[in-house]
Coordinates of C-alpha atoms in Angstrom, one line a residue:
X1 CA -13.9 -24.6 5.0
X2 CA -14.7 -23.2 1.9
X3 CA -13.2 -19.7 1.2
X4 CA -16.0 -17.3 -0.4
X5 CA -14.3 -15.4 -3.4
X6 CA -13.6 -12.0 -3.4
X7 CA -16.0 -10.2 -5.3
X8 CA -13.5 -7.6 -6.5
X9 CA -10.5 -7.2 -8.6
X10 CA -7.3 -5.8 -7.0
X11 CA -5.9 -3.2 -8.7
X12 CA -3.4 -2.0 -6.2
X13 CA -1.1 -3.5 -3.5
X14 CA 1.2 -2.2 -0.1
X15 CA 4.2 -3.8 0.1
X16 CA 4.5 -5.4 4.3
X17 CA 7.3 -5.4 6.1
X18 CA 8.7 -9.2 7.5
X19 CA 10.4 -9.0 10.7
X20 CA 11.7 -12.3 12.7
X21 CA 10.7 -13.4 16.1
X22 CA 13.9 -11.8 17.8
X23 CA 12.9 -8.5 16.5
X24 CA 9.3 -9.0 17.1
X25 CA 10.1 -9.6 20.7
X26 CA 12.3 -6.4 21.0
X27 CA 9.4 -4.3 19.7
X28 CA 6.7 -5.3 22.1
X29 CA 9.0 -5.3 24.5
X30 CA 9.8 -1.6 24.2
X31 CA 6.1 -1.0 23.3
X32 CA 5.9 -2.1 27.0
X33 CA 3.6 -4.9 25.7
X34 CA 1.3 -2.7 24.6
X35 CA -0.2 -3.7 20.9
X36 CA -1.2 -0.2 20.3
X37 CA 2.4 1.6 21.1
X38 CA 3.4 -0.5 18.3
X39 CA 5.0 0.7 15.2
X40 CA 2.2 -0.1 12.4
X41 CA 5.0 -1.1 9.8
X42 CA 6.5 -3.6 12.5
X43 CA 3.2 -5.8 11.7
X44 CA 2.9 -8.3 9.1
X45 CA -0.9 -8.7 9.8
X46 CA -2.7 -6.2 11.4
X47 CA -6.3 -7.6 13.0
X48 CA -6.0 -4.9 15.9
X49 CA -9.5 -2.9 14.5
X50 CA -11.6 -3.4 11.5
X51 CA -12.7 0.8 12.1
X52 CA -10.9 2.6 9.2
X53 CA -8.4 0.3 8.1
X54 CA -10.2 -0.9 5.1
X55 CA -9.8 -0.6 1.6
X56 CA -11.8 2.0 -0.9
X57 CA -13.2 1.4 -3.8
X58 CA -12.3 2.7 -7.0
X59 CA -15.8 4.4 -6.9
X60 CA -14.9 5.6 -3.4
X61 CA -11.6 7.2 -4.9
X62 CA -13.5 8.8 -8.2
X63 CA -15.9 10.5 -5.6
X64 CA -12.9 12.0 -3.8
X65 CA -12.1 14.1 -6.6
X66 CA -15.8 15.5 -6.8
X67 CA -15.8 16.4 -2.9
X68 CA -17.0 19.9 -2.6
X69 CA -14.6 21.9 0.1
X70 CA -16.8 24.5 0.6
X71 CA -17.2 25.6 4.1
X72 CA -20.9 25.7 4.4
X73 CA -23.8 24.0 2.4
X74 CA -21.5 22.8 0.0
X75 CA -22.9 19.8 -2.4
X76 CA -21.0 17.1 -0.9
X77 CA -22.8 17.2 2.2
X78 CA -26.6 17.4 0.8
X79 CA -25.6 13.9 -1.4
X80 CA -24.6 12.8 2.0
X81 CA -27.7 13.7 3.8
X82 CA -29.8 12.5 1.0
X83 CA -28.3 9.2 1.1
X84 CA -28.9 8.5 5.1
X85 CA -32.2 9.8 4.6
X86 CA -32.9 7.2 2.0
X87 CA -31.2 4.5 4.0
X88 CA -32.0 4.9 7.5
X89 CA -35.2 7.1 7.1
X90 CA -34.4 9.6 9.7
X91 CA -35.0 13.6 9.7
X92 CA -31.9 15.1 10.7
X93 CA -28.2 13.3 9.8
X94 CA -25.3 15.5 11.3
X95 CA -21.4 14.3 10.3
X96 CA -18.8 14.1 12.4
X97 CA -15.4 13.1 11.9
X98 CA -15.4 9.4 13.8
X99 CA -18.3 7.5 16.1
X100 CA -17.0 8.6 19.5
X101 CA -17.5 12.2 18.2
X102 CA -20.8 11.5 17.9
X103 CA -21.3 10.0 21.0
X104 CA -19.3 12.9 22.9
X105 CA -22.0 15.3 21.1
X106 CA -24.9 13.2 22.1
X107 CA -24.2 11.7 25.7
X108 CA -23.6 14.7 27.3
X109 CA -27.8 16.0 26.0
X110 CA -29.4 13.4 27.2
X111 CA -27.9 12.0 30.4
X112 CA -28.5 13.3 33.5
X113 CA -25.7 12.3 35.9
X114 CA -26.2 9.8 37.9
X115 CA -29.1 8.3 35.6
X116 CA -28.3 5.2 33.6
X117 CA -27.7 4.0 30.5
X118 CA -28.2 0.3 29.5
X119 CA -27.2 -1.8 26.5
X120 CA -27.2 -4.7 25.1
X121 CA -23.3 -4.4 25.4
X122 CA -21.1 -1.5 25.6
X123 CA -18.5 -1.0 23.6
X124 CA -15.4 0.7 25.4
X125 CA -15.6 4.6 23.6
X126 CA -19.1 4.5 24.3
X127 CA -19.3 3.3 27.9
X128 CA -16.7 5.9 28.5
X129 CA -18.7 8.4 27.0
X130 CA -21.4 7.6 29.0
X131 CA -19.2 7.8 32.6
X132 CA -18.4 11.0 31.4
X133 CA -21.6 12.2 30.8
X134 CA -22.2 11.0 34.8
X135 CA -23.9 8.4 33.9
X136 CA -23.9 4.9 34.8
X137 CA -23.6 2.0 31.9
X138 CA -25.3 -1.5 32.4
X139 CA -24.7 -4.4 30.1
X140 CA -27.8 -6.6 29.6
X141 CA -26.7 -9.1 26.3
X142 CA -28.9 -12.3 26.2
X143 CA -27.8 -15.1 28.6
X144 CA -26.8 -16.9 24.8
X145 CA -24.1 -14.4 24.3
X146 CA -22.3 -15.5 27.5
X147 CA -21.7 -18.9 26.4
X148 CA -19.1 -18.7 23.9
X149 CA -18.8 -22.4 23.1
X150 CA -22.9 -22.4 22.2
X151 CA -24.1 -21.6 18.7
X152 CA -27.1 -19.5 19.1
X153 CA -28.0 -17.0 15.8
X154 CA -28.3 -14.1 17.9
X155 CA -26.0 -13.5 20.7
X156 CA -25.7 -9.6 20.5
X157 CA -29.8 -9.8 21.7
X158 CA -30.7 -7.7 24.4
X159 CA -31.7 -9.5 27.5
X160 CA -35.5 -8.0 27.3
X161 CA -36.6 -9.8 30.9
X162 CA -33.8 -8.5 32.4
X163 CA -34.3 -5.2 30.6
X164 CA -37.8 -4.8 32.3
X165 CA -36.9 -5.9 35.4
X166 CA -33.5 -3.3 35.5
X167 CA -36.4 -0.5 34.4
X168 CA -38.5 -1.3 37.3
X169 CA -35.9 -1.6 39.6
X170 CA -34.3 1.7 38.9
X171 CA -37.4 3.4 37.6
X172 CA -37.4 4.8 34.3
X173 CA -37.2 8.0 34.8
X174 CA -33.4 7.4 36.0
X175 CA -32.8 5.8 32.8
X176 CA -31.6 8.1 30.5
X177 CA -31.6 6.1 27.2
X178 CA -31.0 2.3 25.6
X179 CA -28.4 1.7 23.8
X180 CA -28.6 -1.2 20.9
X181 CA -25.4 -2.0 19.6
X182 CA -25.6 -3.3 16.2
X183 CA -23.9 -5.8 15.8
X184 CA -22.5 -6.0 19.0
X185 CA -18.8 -5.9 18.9
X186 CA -18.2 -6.6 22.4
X187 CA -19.5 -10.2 22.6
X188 CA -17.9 -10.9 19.4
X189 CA -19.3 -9.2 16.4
X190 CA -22.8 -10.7 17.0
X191 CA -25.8 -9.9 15.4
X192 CA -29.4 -8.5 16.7
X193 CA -32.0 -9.8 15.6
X194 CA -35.2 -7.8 14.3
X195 CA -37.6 -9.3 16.7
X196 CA -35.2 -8.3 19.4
X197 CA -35.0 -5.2 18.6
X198 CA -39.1 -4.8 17.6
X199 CA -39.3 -6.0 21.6
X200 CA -36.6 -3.7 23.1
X201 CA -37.8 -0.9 21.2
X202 CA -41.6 -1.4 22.1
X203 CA -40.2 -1.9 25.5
X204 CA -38.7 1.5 25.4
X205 CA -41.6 3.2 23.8
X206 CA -43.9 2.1 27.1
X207 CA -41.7 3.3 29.4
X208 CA -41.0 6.6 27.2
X209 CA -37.3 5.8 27.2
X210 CA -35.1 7.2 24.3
X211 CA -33.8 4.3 21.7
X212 CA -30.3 5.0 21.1
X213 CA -28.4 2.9 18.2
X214 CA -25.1 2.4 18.0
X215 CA -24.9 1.4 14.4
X216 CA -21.1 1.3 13.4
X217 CA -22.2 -2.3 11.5
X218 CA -25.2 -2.0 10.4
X219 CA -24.8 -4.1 6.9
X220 CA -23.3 -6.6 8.9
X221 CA -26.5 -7.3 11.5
X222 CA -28.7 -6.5 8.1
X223 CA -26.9 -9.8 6.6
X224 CA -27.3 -12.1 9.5
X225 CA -30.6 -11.2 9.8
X226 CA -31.5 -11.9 5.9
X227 CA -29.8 -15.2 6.3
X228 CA -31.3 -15.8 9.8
X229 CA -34.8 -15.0 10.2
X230 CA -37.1 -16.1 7.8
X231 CA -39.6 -13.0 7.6
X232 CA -36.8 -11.1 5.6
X233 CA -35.2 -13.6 3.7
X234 CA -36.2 -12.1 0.6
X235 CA -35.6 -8.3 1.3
X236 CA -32.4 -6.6 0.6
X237 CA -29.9 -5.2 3.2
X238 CA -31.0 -1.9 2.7
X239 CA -34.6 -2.7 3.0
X240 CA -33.9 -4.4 6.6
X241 CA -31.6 -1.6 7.4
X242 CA -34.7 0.8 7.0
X243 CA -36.6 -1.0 8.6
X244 CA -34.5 -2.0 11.9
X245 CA -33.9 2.1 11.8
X246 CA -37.5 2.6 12.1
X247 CA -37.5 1.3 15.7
X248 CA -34.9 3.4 17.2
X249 CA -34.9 7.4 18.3
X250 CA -31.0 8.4 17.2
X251 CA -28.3 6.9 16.4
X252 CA -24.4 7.1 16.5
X253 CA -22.3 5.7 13.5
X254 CA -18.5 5.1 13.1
X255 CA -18.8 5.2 9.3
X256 CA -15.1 4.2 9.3
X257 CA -16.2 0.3 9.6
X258 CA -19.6 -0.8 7.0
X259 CA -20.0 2.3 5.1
X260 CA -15.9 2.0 4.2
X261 CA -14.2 4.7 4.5
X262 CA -11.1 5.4 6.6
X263 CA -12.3 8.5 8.1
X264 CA -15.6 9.7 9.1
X265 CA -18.9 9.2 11.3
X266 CA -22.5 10.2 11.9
X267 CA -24.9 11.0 14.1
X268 CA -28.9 11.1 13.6
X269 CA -32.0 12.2 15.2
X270 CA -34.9 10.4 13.6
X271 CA -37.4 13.1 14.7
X272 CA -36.9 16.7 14.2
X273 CA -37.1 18.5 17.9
X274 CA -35.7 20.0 20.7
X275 CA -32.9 17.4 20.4
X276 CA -31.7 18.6 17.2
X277 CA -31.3 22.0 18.3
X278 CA -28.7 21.3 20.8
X279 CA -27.1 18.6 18.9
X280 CA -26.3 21.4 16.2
X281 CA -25.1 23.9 19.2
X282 CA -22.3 21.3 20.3
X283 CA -21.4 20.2 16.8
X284 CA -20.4 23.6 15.9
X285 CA -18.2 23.7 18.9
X286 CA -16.7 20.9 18.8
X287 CA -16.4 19.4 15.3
X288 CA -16.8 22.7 12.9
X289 CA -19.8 23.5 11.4
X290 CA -23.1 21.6 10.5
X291 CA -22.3 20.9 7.1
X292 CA -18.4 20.0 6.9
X293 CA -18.7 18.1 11.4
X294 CA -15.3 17.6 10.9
X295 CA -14.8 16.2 7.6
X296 CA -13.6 17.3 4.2
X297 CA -15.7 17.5 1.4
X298 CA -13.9 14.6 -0.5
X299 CA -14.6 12.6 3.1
X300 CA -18.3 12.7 2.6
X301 CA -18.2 11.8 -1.1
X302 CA -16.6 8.6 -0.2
X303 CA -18.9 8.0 2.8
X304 CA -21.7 8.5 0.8
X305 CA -20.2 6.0 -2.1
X306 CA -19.5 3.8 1.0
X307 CA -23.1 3.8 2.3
X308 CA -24.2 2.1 0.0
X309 CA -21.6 -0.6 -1.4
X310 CA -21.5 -1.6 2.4
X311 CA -25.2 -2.7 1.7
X312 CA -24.2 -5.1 -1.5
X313 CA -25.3 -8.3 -0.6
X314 CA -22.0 -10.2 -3.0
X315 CA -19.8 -8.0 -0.9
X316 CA -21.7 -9.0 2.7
X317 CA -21.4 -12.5 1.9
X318 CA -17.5 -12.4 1.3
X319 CA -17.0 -10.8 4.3
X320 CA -19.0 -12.9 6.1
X321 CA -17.6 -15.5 4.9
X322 CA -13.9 -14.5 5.5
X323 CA -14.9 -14.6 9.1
X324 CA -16.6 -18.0 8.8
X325 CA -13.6 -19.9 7.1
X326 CA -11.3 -18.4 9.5
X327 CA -13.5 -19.9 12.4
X328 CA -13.9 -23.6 10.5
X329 CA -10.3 -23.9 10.8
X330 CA -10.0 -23.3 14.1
X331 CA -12.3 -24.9 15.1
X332 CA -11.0 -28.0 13.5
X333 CA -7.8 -27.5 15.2
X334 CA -10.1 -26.9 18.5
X335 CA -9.2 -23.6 19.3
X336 CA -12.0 -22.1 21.3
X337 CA -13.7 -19.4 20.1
X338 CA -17.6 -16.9 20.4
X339 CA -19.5 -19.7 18.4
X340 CA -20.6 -18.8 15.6
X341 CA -18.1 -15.9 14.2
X342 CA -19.3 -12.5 14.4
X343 CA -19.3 -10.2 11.3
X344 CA -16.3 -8.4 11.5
X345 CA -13.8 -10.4 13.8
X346 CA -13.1 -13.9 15.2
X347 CA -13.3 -13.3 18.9
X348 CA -10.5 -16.3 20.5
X349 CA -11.8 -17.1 23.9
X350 CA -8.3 -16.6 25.5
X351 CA -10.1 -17.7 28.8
X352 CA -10.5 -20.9 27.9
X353 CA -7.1 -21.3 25.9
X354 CA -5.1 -19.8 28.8
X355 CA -6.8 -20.9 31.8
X356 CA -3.6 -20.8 34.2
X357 CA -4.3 -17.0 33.6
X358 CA -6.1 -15.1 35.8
X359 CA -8.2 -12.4 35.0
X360 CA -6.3 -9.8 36.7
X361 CA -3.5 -11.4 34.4
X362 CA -5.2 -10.4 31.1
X363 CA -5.1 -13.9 29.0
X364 CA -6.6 -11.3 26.1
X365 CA -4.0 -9.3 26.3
X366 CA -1.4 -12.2 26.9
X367 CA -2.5 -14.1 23.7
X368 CA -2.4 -10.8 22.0
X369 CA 0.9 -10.4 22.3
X370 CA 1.6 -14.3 21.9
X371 CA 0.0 -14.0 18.1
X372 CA 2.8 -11.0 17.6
X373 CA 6.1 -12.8 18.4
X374 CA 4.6 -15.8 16.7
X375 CA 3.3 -14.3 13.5
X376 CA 3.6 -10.2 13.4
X377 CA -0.4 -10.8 13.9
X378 CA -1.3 -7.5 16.0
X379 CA -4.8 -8.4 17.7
X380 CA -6.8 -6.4 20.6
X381 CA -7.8 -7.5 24.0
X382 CA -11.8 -7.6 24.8
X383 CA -11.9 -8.7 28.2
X384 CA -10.3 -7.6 31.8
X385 CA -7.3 -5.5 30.6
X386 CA -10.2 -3.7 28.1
X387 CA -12.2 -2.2 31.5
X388 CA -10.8 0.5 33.2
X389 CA -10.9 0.1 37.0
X390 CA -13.9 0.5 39.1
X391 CA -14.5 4.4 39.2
X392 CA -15.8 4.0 43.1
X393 CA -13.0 1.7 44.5
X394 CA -10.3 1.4 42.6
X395 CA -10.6 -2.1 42.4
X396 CA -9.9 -4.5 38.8
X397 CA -13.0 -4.9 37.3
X398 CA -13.7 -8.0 35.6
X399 CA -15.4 -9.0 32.1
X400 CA -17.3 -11.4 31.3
X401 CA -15.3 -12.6 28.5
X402 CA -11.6 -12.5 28.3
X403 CA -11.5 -12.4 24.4
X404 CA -8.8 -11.8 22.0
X405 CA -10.6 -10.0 19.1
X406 CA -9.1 -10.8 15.5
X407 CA -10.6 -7.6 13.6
X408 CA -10.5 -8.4 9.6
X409 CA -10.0 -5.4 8.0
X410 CA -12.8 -5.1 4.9
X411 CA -11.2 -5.7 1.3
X412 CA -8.0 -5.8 2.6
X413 CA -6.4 -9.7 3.3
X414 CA -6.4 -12.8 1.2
X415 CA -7.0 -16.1 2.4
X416 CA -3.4 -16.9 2.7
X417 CA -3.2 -14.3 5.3
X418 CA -6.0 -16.1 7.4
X419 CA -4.2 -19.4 6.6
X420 CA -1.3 -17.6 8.8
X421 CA -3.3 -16.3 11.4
X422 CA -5.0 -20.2 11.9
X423 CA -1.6 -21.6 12.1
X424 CA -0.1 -19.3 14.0
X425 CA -3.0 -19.9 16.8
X426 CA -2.3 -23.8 16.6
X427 CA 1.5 -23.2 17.1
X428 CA 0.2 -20.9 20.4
X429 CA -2.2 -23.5 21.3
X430 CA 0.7 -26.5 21.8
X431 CA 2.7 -24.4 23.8
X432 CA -0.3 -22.7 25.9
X433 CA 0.9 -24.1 29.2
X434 CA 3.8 -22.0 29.0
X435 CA 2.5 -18.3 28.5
X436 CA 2.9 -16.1 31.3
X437 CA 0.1 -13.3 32.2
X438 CA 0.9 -9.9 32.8
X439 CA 0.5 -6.8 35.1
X440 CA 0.5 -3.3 34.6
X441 CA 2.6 -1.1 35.9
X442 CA 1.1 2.3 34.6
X443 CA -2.2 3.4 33.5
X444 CA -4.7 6.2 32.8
X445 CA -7.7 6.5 34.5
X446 CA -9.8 6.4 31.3
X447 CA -9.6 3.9 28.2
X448 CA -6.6 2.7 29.9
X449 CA -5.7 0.0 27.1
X450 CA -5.1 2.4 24.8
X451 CA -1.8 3.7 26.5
X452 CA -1.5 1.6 29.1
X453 CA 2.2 0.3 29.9
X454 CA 2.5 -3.8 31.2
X455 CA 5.7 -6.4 32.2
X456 CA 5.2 -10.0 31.9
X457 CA 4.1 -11.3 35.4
X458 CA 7.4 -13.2 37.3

């Protein structure tokens, strides 16, 4: 359980609020036991995302005061542009202000309504975005990635016999595109490895079906797969970056998780075309124009400083390893979780701790709000409450994990902070039996958990 030093000095600190229980309870309680109606300052730690809550360098902060707020062509964007190119080797990189930006710009161009749209595992902004483009979204992750007690070095695989036998079942010219998520959040942070994606992509290719990466954490997969798979043990994260780039058509980015900034996304076409053209038609509609997508000038300065210290390997190992001694405690103390950690969270397999919960009881969301009255620890659920209801009958859907994700923000906690989060969990765990589930008693039609309102079930 050893804890990997930061690599970093810290040169600035944000006093946190303590509460005590009593209060704790009052304030989910009139949050209707929703984790993200919260007041932020009311949590001691807050694990609910790792997407824009990190810290910035002082590099990052130094380029802010170089950011060029022109409104077209100004310099800020062309160091941008030459820095993806570099990177991830593609012809045309458009900013936008966040990843489901990105994804609302791109769904809507190449999906045909009523075609679908399959992924290794959907994430929930970008299985929305593909409902609303009329499509339909299948999640094909490797039978690995289902067992959460089973190590396995790749669980965020795509499922590639399953993936040819969904293409010739629906034919593939009702499959608008495949989407790689990298790493793949929704089974835990786990990575993909190269030769899956080499397979999925050649896969694609055969069936001329559009590649599609969702690459909010691609420094993340790029360090698994150094440490994993012996071909690229001696390249560098950029270099496997690049190259796991080369096998995909586009790509959406949230920029706001591995290239470290709090604000800020990307989308990319990696072959100048048709595509393009009507990618640059909605940005300007939607997100301002081509050279600015949303962002100030100062914004792309520190996503292009970001880019690349996302990439240091000293920096990938820490945060790695953050996630890794977090997970040897608990699993000391037998708490079950997605074996082995992901990259940017430790996904609790509420399932398994709560079992007297019922799916349609959220034990996610139950142990989310446990780990607040406990500790001020603000979590997310991934599992039941997390998928909106079936858009045909109305019914509960249900997931096949019911997680409660424990997003580490980057640069941002010690290891006395995970120390509380692994005892707070044990102090949960002896008193399991007890926690009640919960129902909701009003709810949006679309990313429901967001704004959701729940009681605890009688």
């Amino acid at each position: 359980m050893r804890y990997m030093p930061e690599p970093f000095k810290i040169k600035m600190v944000e006093p946190i609020k303590m509460t005590t229980r009593e209060e704790r309870k009052a304030f989910i309680r009139d949050a209707h036991y929703n984790a993200f109606s919260l007041s932020a300052e009311d949590v001691y730690i807050d694990l609910q995302t790792d997407s824009g809550t990190g810290s910035m360098s002082d590099s990052q902060w130094g380029a802010i005061m170089r950011g060029d707020e022109s409104y077209s062509g100004g310099r800020s964007y062309y160091r941008l542009i030459e820095a993806g190119k570099e990177i991830f080797g593609y012809d045309y990189i458009q900013p936008v202000h966040q990843g489901r930006a990105a994804e609302k710009v791109l769904f809507p161009l190449i999906v045909t309504p009523g075609q679908y749209v399959i992924s290794n595992m959907f994430f929930d902004t970008t299985r929305a975005h593909v409902g609303l483009a009329g499509g339909r979204a299948i999640d094909c992750v490797c039978p690995e990635g289902l067992d959460s007690g089973a190590y396995f070095d790749f669980k965020g695989n795509m499922d590639v016999p399953r993936l040819r036998s969904l293409i010739a079942e629906h034919g593939a010219e009702n499959i608008a595109a495949i989407v790689m998520t990298i790493t793949n959040n929704s089974v835990g942070g786990q990575p993909v490895s190269m030769a899956n994606m080499r397979e999925t992509a050649a896969l694609a290719k055969e069936h001329g079906i559009l590649v599609v990466i969702d690459a909010a954490r691609y420094a993340e997969n790029a360090f698994f797969i150094k440490e994993r798979e012996a071909e690229f043990a001696d390249a560098t994260p950029l270099e496997i970056t690049r190259e796991m780039f080369s096998h995909g058509d586009v790509f959406t980015m949230s920029a706001k998780k591995d290239a470290l900034v709090n604000m800020g996304g990307m989308l990319a076409v990696r072959e100048d075309g048709p595509l393009v053209d009507a990618i640059k038609t909605r940005v300007i509609s939607f997100e301002g124009y081509l050279t600015y997508g949303g962002l100030a000038g100062r914004d792309l300065e520190a996503m292009t400083t970001g880019l690349y210290e996302g990439l240091d390997y000293d920096y990938l190992r820490y945060r790695i390893g953050q996630m890794q001694y977090l997970g040897a405690r608990l699993e000391e103390a037998g708490i079950p979780f997605q074996n082995p950690v992901g990259g940017h969270a430790v996904f609790i397999d509420a399932g398994k701790l709560l079992p007297h919960i019922p799916y349609d009881e959220f034990p996610g969301q139950a142990l989310t709000i446990e780990l607040y009255i406990e500790a001020g620890i603000r979590g997310c659920d991934i599992g039941s409450y997390m998928m909106d209801r079936d858009p045909e009958t109305g019914e509960q859907q249900r997931a096949p994990f019911e997680f409660t994700r424990l997003a580490i923000p980057r640069r941002v906690y010690t290891q006395a902070h995970l120390d509380v989060v692994a005892d707070a969990l044990i102090a949960i765990r002896d008193r399991a039996a007890d926690i009640k589930g919960y129902q909701i008693t009003w709810e949006p039609k679309v990313l429901r958990h967001f704004t959701s309102h729940l009681k605890p079930v009688d």
